[in-house]
Amino acid sequence: MISLKRWPLFALLFLLALAWVIYYPGLSGVFLLDDYQNLKTLERIESPATLQSLASAVLSNPSGDSGRSLAMLSFAAQHGSWPNDPRAFKQVNLLIHLVNAALLFLLALQLGTFRRLTLTQSAITALFVSAIWVVHPMHVSTVLYVIQRMTMLACLFILIGLIGYLLGRRCVLRKPWQGYLMMTGSLVIAGGLALLCKEIAILLPLYVLIFDTTLLRDTPHPPFYRQWQCIVIWLPIAIIFSYFALEYSSWILPGYDFRNFTPVERLFTESRVVVDYLGLLLLPRAGEFGLFHDDYVLSHGLVTPTTTLLSLMALLILLVTAVIQRKRYPAYSFAVFMFLGGHLLESTIIPLELYFEHRNYVPSLGLFIGLGFGLQRLYVYLSCQMRGKALIGSMVIWLALLAAITWSETRLWGDPFFQARVWAMQHPKSERAQLQLATAYVISENYDGAIGIYSKLSTHQPASYILWASLNCTSHDSISVPYSDATSALQKAGFSKMAFGVLEQVVLSKEDKNCPRLSTGTIIGFIDALMENPNYQTRNALWLILKGRLLVADGDISDGLSFFDAAFKLSQNVELALLSARVSAQAGDLKRTEQYLRRARESNTLNRLSRFTYELDIRDWEKWLESAQTEQSVPVVQRSKN
């Protein structure tokens, strides 16, 4: 017989096992979208791994201002599985998701004691909250989209920080200084670790403030608590908001130059997006979830579309009622504040893309905690009227519905070709969904299907012409492309990151000698067309590097180095200087190699986090050069990682 004190643990373990079973079909999926861009640095890690190669991969991530080095370290630990075993990465993601669900259970259990619930009431509420969250279909595209481990790890440390804060908040009433030390240490250490995973960690002080003003409102304050709150909570919040205010014109606003919407249009659109998120979290619908939402309709004004005004009114009503009712219905206020507060960073003024489901991974924690405690209070009220069983039955049905939809979604993620077809059908105006289907056609060698998609997309996305041409790298037959139409379109195209990503893959194929039917001249023609395009001229250094790499791959070392030199004048990049050193060393030009190494060392003084790894590279090359000048030996050139 299970001990009365142990049954919550067994119930939690059963819940986590059930979640693993539900997610299991999706583990056989593939890498998608930004996985390749962010994880390609894993190729730098040698086998066996060295500190230098690990640092090079971990500290060179292009995402975010923090570099997200801790999240990258978790990926680096799996470098042996890249790029051929996505299942290994997805399994770790799922394990992190289950750990987060267990931490959510502990957090809700702690809150139950603050709400003066019995152990049984707290355990049931915590299990309900964890069950909703861990099996919710909104999180499938976070768990099974490998790169979103960054979000999941940030969530893990945010949960640890909040749990530590609650433990300290209880301790501070009996042992003030120990309690203050526990609260401060938890928030600073866990918050710092979360920040090394993703920037959403900066909202942790705001979450603590929301706890204090809602669910913990009636908890007695020990001496000096207000002073502690001003220093540890209010001061960081003020610094964060001041930073964004000061950086708006120099950092945030310029980002809109590469978007097809204005700041006002983004705010209007995000009001609809957040309401849509909320609707899908509370009333999920099969077929509404997925990774590609780049077809989301933009709001150009308050009534275009009309749902913009309705969404703004709905959010305003939620916010106002949450403020007014925070004393009478603290669980409701907590849910609203946590959900809306959790979207302040990614769903307001920063010029990110409009819609991604993973942005709900942390905000939904607060939503479901508030919902759980609200329903617990409702159950107590209804039980007095003999209606509590109906509420329990409704919640069980809802959980079963969530689990069924999630099972359906994970099965879709486990069948990449079927997934591509379904997403393309559900989102006919989504460029990414159509490109994913084209990729599936290429893998299955249905080149006519891929050409049909590229031809259709090329009318509004000229970079599709490059993909069209790149079919020559995989097809057994030569595939012709309307070259004049392609270059003309690329010269006038609006900015898209896709152009560089596709061209870089083509260059990699040329370097690997895997694309003989696509001429270097054709590729350079595409690059020249983009360099003539005003919308792409901010990336001229990248275009010059690609041209140089193409020429080097063709054996034209001198002209390749001249393009590297031109690129370096635009961007003092240490890796570019080291690449130039490798190429000149291959050509046996030791004098020029020495010049490039001197250039690399000078540029490296401007680096911060990545200085260590480049310093080791530079030293290794200087040692080689000293030896080569004596022995006249020439190293093998490594592939560029630029």
XYZ file of C-alpha atoms in Angstrom:
642
model
C 0.000 0.000 0.000
C 1.393 3.383 -1.032
C 2.134 5.692 1.883
C -0.161 8.720 2.058
C 2.903 10.966 2.010
C 4.410 9.233 -1.012
C 1.448 9.074 -3.365
C 2.132 12.534 -4.910
C 5.633 11.346 -5.897
C 4.299 8.180 -7.529
C 1.600 10.204 -9.271
C 4.216 12.653 -10.569
C 6.429 9.827 -11.862
C 3.417 8.287 -13.606
C 2.623 11.670 -15.188
C 6.201 12.085 -16.457
C 6.225 8.541 -17.856
C 2.938 9.240 -19.635
C 4.385 12.443 -21.103
C 7.421 10.483 -22.388
C 5.106 7.991 -24.108
C 3.074 10.818 -25.686
C 6.207 12.530 -27.020
C 8.022 9.363 -28.073
C 6.672 9.257 -31.695
C 8.146 12.713 -32.367
C 11.716 11.772 -31.470
C 12.331 10.360 -34.950
C 12.014 13.767 -36.599
C 14.691 15.892 -38.302
C 16.560 19.145 -37.746
C 14.574 22.191 -38.878
C 14.901 25.896 -39.654
C 17.431 27.568 -37.291
C 18.881 24.275 -36.046
C 21.469 24.298 -38.826
C 22.394 27.964 -38.491
C 22.919 27.751 -34.722
C 24.442 24.305 -34.394
C 26.818 24.263 -37.347
C 29.595 25.462 -35.015
C 29.550 21.963 -33.487
C 31.605 20.942 -36.531
C 34.537 22.777 -34.953
C 34.746 20.331 -32.056
C 37.508 17.830 -32.593
C 37.351 14.201 -31.568
C 38.488 13.773 -28.867
C 37.207 17.185 -27.827
C 39.705 19.780 -26.667
C 39.072 22.833 -24.522
C 39.941 25.018 -27.490
C 37.482 23.384 -29.890
C 34.728 23.357 -27.249
C 35.255 27.045 -26.519
C 35.221 27.840 -30.234
C 31.830 26.154 -30.676
C 30.262 27.386 -27.438
C 31.322 31.029 -27.673
C 30.542 31.583 -31.350
C 26.769 31.210 -31.355
C 25.030 33.892 -33.477
C 21.811 33.972 -31.398
C 21.210 36.700 -28.877
C 23.481 39.270 -27.252
C 24.535 36.931 -24.435
C 25.825 34.227 -26.785
C 23.703 31.684 -24.870
C 26.907 29.865 -24.020
C 25.460 27.525 -21.375
C 22.808 26.252 -23.774
C 25.484 25.858 -26.443
C 27.609 23.886 -23.975
C 24.760 21.377 -23.652
C 24.726 21.024 -27.441
C 28.523 20.742 -27.523
C 28.289 17.765 -25.166
C 26.412 16.003 -27.973
C 28.717 17.040 -30.821
C 29.225 13.399 -31.798
C 25.537 13.222 -32.817
C 25.703 16.271 -35.116
C 24.436 16.418 -37.840
C 23.288 12.837 -38.420
C 21.376 11.987 -35.245
C 18.645 14.509 -34.423
C 16.963 11.888 -32.229
C 19.740 12.194 -29.639
C 19.180 15.950 -29.365
C 15.403 15.588 -29.169
C 15.691 13.002 -26.391
C 17.698 15.436 -24.258
C 15.122 18.149 -24.996
C 12.350 15.852 -23.812
C 14.250 15.011 -20.627
C 14.636 18.736 -19.897
C 10.895 19.205 -20.486
C 10.124 16.469 -17.953
C 12.537 17.971 -15.418
C 10.804 21.319 -15.895
C 7.440 19.665 -15.248
C 8.803 18.203 -12.004
C 10.140 21.634 -10.974
C 6.758 23.163 -11.787
C 5.168 20.578 -9.464
C 7.543 21.626 -6.657
C 6.861 25.303 -7.314
C 3.085 24.823 -7.204
C 3.434 22.635 -4.093
C 5.330 25.438 -2.344
C 2.683 27.952 -3.372
C -0.003 25.690 -1.913
C 1.569 25.963 1.527
C 1.639 29.763 1.189
C -2.060 29.616 0.235
C -2.721 27.634 3.452
C -3.882 24.517 1.630
C -3.524 21.069 3.132
C -0.784 18.797 1.816
C -3.340 16.779 -0.129
C -4.935 19.898 -1.630
C -1.527 21.314 -2.548
C -0.388 18.018 -4.109
C -3.543 17.617 -6.195
C -3.353 21.220 -7.411
C 0.361 20.889 -8.218
C -0.227 17.633 -10.118
C -3.037 19.220 -12.102
C -0.894 22.236 -13.016
C 2.046 20.040 -14.052
C -0.201 17.709 -16.028
C -1.737 20.536 -18.071
C 1.632 22.068 -18.786
C 3.649 18.943 -19.602
C 1.129 17.465 -22.081
C -0.073 20.702 -23.672
C 0.239 20.649 -27.492
C 1.483 24.256 -27.540
C 4.840 22.997 -26.263
C 5.423 20.331 -28.922
C 7.221 22.784 -31.212
C 9.449 23.805 -28.295
C 10.412 20.308 -27.194
C 10.908 18.784 -30.660
C 12.473 21.839 -32.316
C 16.040 21.163 -31.210
C 17.381 24.709 -30.945
C 14.603 25.672 -28.533
C 16.552 23.853 -25.849
C 17.728 27.396 -25.185
C 14.211 28.362 -24.097
C 13.767 25.164 -22.102
C 17.039 25.541 -20.185
C 16.252 29.181 -19.429
C 12.890 27.998 -18.096
C 14.620 25.357 -15.959
C 16.798 27.941 -14.202
C 13.904 30.398 -13.877
C 11.925 27.675 -12.078
C 14.890 26.903 -9.816
C 15.230 30.594 -9.030
C 11.533 30.910 -8.148
C 11.574 27.761 -5.992
C 14.662 29.041 -4.156
C 12.950 32.391 -3.668
C 9.868 30.745 -2.122
C 12.010 28.600 0.188
C 13.893 31.710 1.247
C 10.655 33.639 1.684
C 9.458 30.979 4.147
C 12.814 30.851 5.928
C 13.116 34.627 6.266
C 10.242 34.746 8.735
C 12.198 32.555 11.189
C 15.820 33.227 10.268
C 15.923 36.581 8.456
C 19.531 36.677 7.282
C 19.551 33.081 6.107
C 16.283 33.701 4.305
C 17.575 36.852 2.608
C 20.743 35.038 1.571
C 18.691 32.158 0.130
C 16.353 34.469 -1.791
C 19.129 36.659 -3.159
C 21.429 33.780 -4.036
C 18.671 31.850 -5.792
C 17.650 34.793 -7.942
C 21.183 35.959 -8.767
C 22.725 32.537 -9.459
C 19.744 30.911 -11.182
C 18.960 34.119 -13.056
C 22.561 34.380 -14.261
C 22.560 30.782 -15.468
C 19.211 31.321 -17.203
C 20.634 34.394 -18.934
C 23.437 32.241 -20.348
C 20.714 30.152 -21.999
C 18.385 32.865 -23.319
C 17.631 36.530 -22.726
C 14.095 35.849 -21.438
C 15.799 35.372 -18.055
C 15.799 39.145 -17.514
C 12.086 38.864 -16.664
C 12.815 36.840 -13.500
C 12.674 39.895 -11.151
C 9.317 40.819 -12.690
C 7.992 37.315 -12.006
C 9.024 37.617 -8.344
C 7.241 40.960 -8.120
C 4.086 39.359 -9.556
C 4.285 36.570 -6.949
C 4.599 39.182 -4.214
C 1.618 41.269 -5.332
C -0.793 38.400 -5.950
C -0.465 34.894 -4.472
C 1.924 35.995 -1.698
C 0.110 39.231 -0.950
C -1.079 38.076 2.482
C 2.285 36.587 3.490
C 3.806 38.620 6.354
C 6.804 40.766 5.459
C 9.867 40.418 7.703
C 11.986 43.419 8.723
C 13.885 45.114 5.879
C 11.887 43.238 3.238
C 10.926 46.433 1.413
C 14.553 47.514 1.303
C 15.597 44.091 -0.008
C 12.836 44.246 -2.613
C 13.984 47.688 -3.792
C 17.563 46.507 -4.302
C 17.067 42.967 -5.649
C 13.755 43.344 -7.512
C 12.877 46.939 -8.319
C 16.403 48.105 -9.179
C 17.016 45.373 -11.829
C 13.562 46.018 -13.313
C 14.316 49.744 -13.532
C 17.734 49.073 -15.105
C 16.229 46.705 -17.688
C 13.482 49.102 -18.740
C 15.920 52.028 -18.813
C 18.280 50.019 -21.004
C 15.567 49.323 -23.563
C 14.450 52.962 -23.495
C 17.993 54.224 -24.059
C 18.796 51.642 -26.731
C 15.540 52.004 -28.631
C 16.810 54.384 -31.313
C 20.290 52.859 -31.690
C 19.562 49.126 -31.338
C 15.864 48.316 -31.538
C 14.613 50.733 -34.197
C 17.322 49.896 -36.808
C 16.195 46.267 -36.644
C 12.964 47.232 -38.361
C 14.933 48.068 -41.504
C 15.021 44.326 -42.171
C 11.330 43.724 -41.451
C 8.212 44.296 -43.498
C 6.424 46.000 -40.600
C 6.802 49.135 -38.477
C 6.986 49.243 -34.657
C 3.335 50.299 -34.453
C 2.254 47.565 -36.856
C 4.151 45.019 -34.782
C 2.476 46.130 -31.559
C -0.960 45.999 -33.183
C -0.248 42.573 -34.666
C 1.165 41.193 -31.427
C -2.079 42.071 -29.645
C -3.819 39.571 -31.940
C -0.964 37.088 -31.629
C -1.076 37.101 -27.816
C -4.862 36.658 -27.820
C -4.449 33.763 -30.259
C -1.826 32.228 -27.951
C -4.216 32.533 -25.020
C -7.072 30.973 -26.983
C -4.948 27.991 -28.033
C -3.643 27.492 -24.497
C -7.125 27.394 -23.000
C -9.038 25.822 -25.901
C -6.508 23.983 -28.100
C -7.616 22.854 -31.531
C -6.045 20.094 -33.576
C -4.278 21.328 -36.702
C -3.565 24.801 -35.282
C -0.072 24.058 -33.999
C 3.247 23.962 -35.837
C 6.530 25.683 -36.501
C 5.739 27.854 -39.520
C 3.597 30.954 -38.964
C 5.347 33.408 -41.275
C 2.013 33.813 -43.082
C 0.424 35.540 -40.078
C -1.661 38.491 -41.282
C -0.160 41.858 -40.399
C -2.207 44.531 -38.623
C -1.853 47.802 -40.506
C -4.188 49.719 -38.194
C -6.726 49.414 -35.424
C -9.398 48.055 -37.753
C -7.294 46.400 -40.462
C -8.147 43.686 -39.628
C -10.995 44.435 -37.215
C -9.779 41.758 -34.791
C -6.916 44.111 -33.904
C -9.184 46.480 -31.991
C -11.055 43.590 -30.395
C -7.782 41.995 -29.279
C -6.496 45.233 -27.779
C -9.763 45.659 -25.899
C -9.630 42.063 -24.644
C -6.059 42.493 -23.346
C -6.970 45.803 -21.713
C -9.981 44.228 -19.988
C -7.825 41.348 -18.722
C -5.202 43.731 -17.397
C -7.636 46.156 -15.732
C -9.702 43.423 -14.090
C -6.526 41.705 -12.886
C -5.421 44.939 -11.197
C -8.837 45.578 -9.653
C -9.398 41.989 -8.470
C -5.886 41.192 -7.224
C -7.088 41.099 -3.586
C -10.312 39.155 -4.127
C -9.084 36.796 -6.890
C -5.278 36.674 -6.583
C -5.006 33.479 -8.670
C -6.734 35.187 -11.607
C -4.529 38.267 -11.305
C -1.428 36.071 -11.052
C -2.348 34.176 -14.229
C -2.949 37.372 -16.205
C 0.143 39.203 -14.960
C 2.451 36.216 -15.474
C 1.138 35.477 -18.945
C 1.259 39.067 -20.201
C 4.481 39.822 -18.314
C 6.107 36.768 -19.855
C 5.437 38.198 -23.320
C 6.888 41.653 -22.619
C 10.258 40.834 -24.170
C 9.341 38.859 -27.296
C 5.868 40.189 -28.104
C 6.248 43.964 -27.867
C 8.777 46.384 -29.402
C 11.802 44.215 -30.269
C 11.705 43.558 -34.057
C 11.505 39.775 -33.860
C 9.345 37.675 -36.129
C 5.685 37.862 -35.287
C 4.625 34.407 -34.144
C 6.362 31.458 -32.508
C 4.740 28.975 -30.158
C 7.864 28.542 -28.017
C 7.337 32.067 -26.668
C 4.584 30.585 -24.484
C 6.807 28.026 -22.769
C 7.509 30.238 -19.735
C 4.403 32.514 -19.737
C 2.129 29.458 -19.712
C 3.664 28.405 -16.371
C 1.992 31.338 -14.674
C -1.204 30.934 -16.637
C -1.656 27.311 -15.559
C -0.537 27.918 -11.952
C -3.170 30.625 -11.673
C -5.735 28.399 -13.360
C -4.924 25.504 -11.016
C -5.335 27.522 -7.838
C -8.428 29.232 -9.204
C -10.045 25.876 -9.977
C -9.050 24.573 -6.531
C -10.921 27.450 -4.938
C -13.878 26.870 -7.269
C -13.910 23.174 -6.364
C -14.149 24.004 -2.649
C -17.079 26.319 -3.379
C -18.874 23.829 -5.648
C -18.320 20.918 -3.282
C -20.550 22.692 -0.816
C -23.242 22.501 -3.501
C -22.482 18.877 -4.531
C -21.147 19.966 -7.917
C -17.464 19.363 -7.336
C -17.479 15.996 -9.103
C -18.708 17.644 -12.302
C -15.754 20.026 -12.193
C -13.305 17.145 -11.675
C -14.870 15.241 -14.566
C -14.579 18.285 -16.829
C -10.899 18.731 -15.953
C -10.148 15.045 -16.615
C -11.814 15.299 -20.034
C -9.842 18.461 -20.796
C -6.547 16.803 -19.852
C -7.417 13.787 -22.005
C -8.147 16.138 -24.924
C -4.783 17.885 -24.454
C -2.962 14.551 -24.373
C -4.767 13.316 -27.513
C -3.931 16.471 -29.502
C -0.309 16.353 -28.339
C -0.055 12.667 -29.333
C -1.356 13.588 -32.788
C 1.137 16.452 -33.082
C 4.143 14.389 -31.986
C 3.274 11.674 -34.507
C 3.291 14.373 -37.172
C 6.730 15.556 -36.042
C 7.988 11.981 -36.273
C 7.127 11.710 -39.988
C 9.073 14.539 -41.707
C 7.675 14.077 -45.223
C 4.054 13.868 -44.058
C 4.701 16.778 -41.701
C 5.978 18.911 -44.593
C 2.906 18.092 -46.689
C 0.485 18.854 -43.840
C 2.146 22.153 -42.912
C 2.279 23.229 -46.569
C -1.432 22.442 -46.904
C -2.339 24.234 -43.648
C -0.221 27.278 -44.538
C -0.377 27.775 -48.316
C 0.927 31.348 -47.939
C 3.802 30.399 -45.664
C 7.093 30.620 -47.526
C 8.834 28.423 -44.976
C 6.168 25.729 -45.090
C 6.406 25.566 -48.880
C 10.215 25.456 -48.775
C 10.095 22.644 -46.241
C 7.889 20.660 -48.627
C 10.320 21.399 -51.472
C 13.167 20.070 -49.306
C 11.154 16.907 -48.677
C 10.693 16.547 -52.447
C 14.452 16.927 -53.001
C 15.231 14.261 -50.399
C 12.811 11.891 -52.146
C 14.344 12.917 -55.544
C 11.059 14.395 -56.756
C 12.821 17.308 -58.458
C 9.827 18.306 -60.559
C 7.832 18.842 -57.354
C 10.606 20.986 -55.897
C 10.979 23.029 -59.099
C 7.226 23.681 -59.103
C 7.450 25.166 -55.609
C 10.604 27.203 -56.336
C 9.080 28.565 -59.536
C 5.936 29.640 -57.703
C 7.831 31.199 -54.787
C 10.297 33.048 -57.027
C 7.645 35.644 -57.917
C 7.851 37.115 -54.397
C 11.004 35.438 -52.997
C 13.799 35.668 -55.602
C 16.168 33.697 -53.349
C 14.156 30.673 -54.493
C 16.046 30.911 -57.790
C 19.241 30.045 -55.904
C 17.555 26.995 -54.397
C 16.340 26.093 -57.855
C 19.891 26.272 -59.192
C 21.228 24.320 -56.203
C 19.248 21.274 -57.356
C 22.201 20.684 -59.668
C 24.147 19.697 -56.539
C 21.866 16.705 -55.889
C 20.167 15.839 -59.162
C 21.742 13.290 -61.498
C 20.659 15.418 -64.474
C 21.430 19.043 -65.239
C 18.618 21.403 -64.240
C 18.272 24.681 -66.093
C 17.311 27.904 -64.347
C 16.069 31.155 -65.975
C 19.345 32.897 -65.117
C 18.508 36.367 -66.481
C 15.179 36.419 -64.631
C 16.964 35.275 -61.479
C 19.670 37.966 -61.489
C 17.168 40.681 -62.379
C 14.888 39.626 -59.511
C 17.767 39.370 -57.022
C 18.871 42.919 -57.848
C 15.456 44.230 -56.723
C 14.510 41.763 -53.966
C 13.573 42.831 -50.463
C 15.911 41.707 -47.693
C 15.718 38.060 -46.628
C 18.199 36.051 -44.531
C 17.365 33.083 -46.724
C 19.560 34.349 -49.557
C 22.778 34.142 -47.547
C 21.871 30.799 -45.960
C 21.187 29.184 -49.329
C 24.308 30.594 -50.968
C 26.467 29.454 -48.066
C 25.157 25.893 -48.455
C 25.942 26.020 -52.177
C 29.471 27.250 -51.429
C 29.944 24.428 -48.924
C 28.896 21.961 -51.623
C 31.432 23.472 -54.024
C 34.162 23.254 -51.368
C 33.310 19.595 -50.836
C 33.417 19.000 -54.619
C 29.802 17.837 -54.503
C 28.334 20.274 -57.010
C 30.195 20.021 -60.354
C 27.176 20.827 -62.579
C 26.632 24.269 -61.043
C 29.298 26.622 -62.349
C 31.216 29.003 -60.120
C 30.351 31.801 -62.542
C 26.627 31.248 -62.023
C 26.975 31.421 -58.259
C 29.132 34.557 -58.437
C 26.503 36.073 -60.745
C 23.893 35.561 -58.024
C 26.203 37.125 -55.420
C 26.973 40.131 -57.648
C 23.250 40.687 -58.201
C 22.678 40.805 -54.442
C 25.645 43.143 -53.939
C 24.023 45.559 -56.404
C 20.795 45.419 -54.391
C 20.605 48.292 -51.841
C 18.641 46.054 -49.472
C 21.589 43.652 -49.181
C 24.559 46.010 -49.176
C 24.878 45.884 -45.387
C 25.991 42.267 -45.889
C 28.665 43.032 -48.493
C 31.431 41.607 -46.287
C 29.626 38.251 -46.217
C 29.162 38.267 -49.995
C 32.866 38.995 -50.519
C 33.821 36.117 -48.215
C 31.588 33.729 -50.162
C 33.127 34.858 -53.448
C 36.608 34.352 -52.040
C 35.769 30.872 -50.787
C 34.353 29.924 -54.186
C 37.511 31.026 -55.972
C 39.746 29.249 -53.461
C 37.686 26.082 -53.916
C 38.346 26.415 -57.670
C 42.068 26.799 -57.031
C 42.251 30.558 -57.688
C 44.104 31.403 -54.464
C 45.288 34.904 -55.389
C 41.871 36.279 -56.382
C 40.237 34.495 -53.446
C 42.577 36.233 -51.010
C 41.896 39.591 -52.649
C 38.187 39.161 -51.883
C 39.040 38.219 -48.285
C 41.119 41.406 -48.021
C 38.235 43.494 -49.326
C 35.852 41.831 -46.845
C 38.247 42.451 -43.962
C 38.213 46.185 -44.678
C 34.450 46.108 -44.089
C 34.495 43.771 -41.076
C 37.578 43.132 -38.943
C 36.735 39.475 -38.400
C 39.282 37.253 -36.630
C 38.029 34.093 -38.321
C 38.394 35.731 -41.718
C 42.003 36.659 -40.921
C 42.688 33.066 -39.831
C 41.000 31.733 -42.968
C 43.251 33.966 -45.051
C 46.252 32.635 -43.140
C 45.238 29.039 -43.875
C 44.757 29.724 -47.580
C 48.049 31.582 -47.958
C 49.810 28.810 -46.044
C 48.380 26.269 -48.454
C 49.775 28.347 -51.292
C 53.181 28.268 -49.598
C 53.251 32.062 -49.122
C 54.707 32.246 -45.609
C 55.262 36.006 -45.710
C 51.612 36.624 -46.454
C 50.626 34.070 -43.810
C 52.591 36.072 -41.247
C 50.767 39.256 -42.271
C 47.363 37.602 -41.853
C 48.293 36.214 -38.432
C 49.350 39.685 -37.346
C 45.988 40.947 -38.601
C 44.183 38.219 -36.645
C 46.003 39.098 -33.419
C 45.194 42.807 -33.775
C 41.528 42.078 -34.447
C 41.272 39.662 -31.543
C 41.959 42.460 -29.067
C 38.436 43.731 -29.861
C 36.797 40.427 -28.852
C 35.350 39.658 -25.444
C 33.945 36.199 -24.794
C 35.537 34.608 -27.855
C 39.019 36.066 -27.306
C 40.230 32.972 -25.462
C 39.492 30.492 -28.211
C 40.902 32.704 -30.978
C 44.001 33.417 -28.903
C 44.711 29.685 -28.827
C 44.173 29.441 -32.591
C 46.529 32.330 -33.225
C 49.217 30.863 -30.978
C 48.979 27.500 -32.720
C 49.407 29.164 -36.097
C 52.304 31.307 -34.896
C 54.052 28.174 -33.628
C 53.448 26.461 -36.942
C 54.712 29.489 -38.865
C 57.904 29.617 -36.829
C 58.464 25.935 -37.589
C 57.476 26.301 -41.243
C 59.870 29.182 -41.798
C 62.594 26.776 -40.743
C 61.368 23.587 -42.365
C 59.303 25.105 -45.215
C 56.436 22.681 -44.470
C 52.924 23.462 -45.633
C 49.766 22.517 -43.671
C 46.524 21.177 -45.032
C 43.906 23.905 -45.335
C 40.804 23.353 -43.208
C 37.396 24.286 -44.494
C 36.322 27.804 -43.600
C 33.883 28.138 -40.735
C 32.784 31.630 -41.744
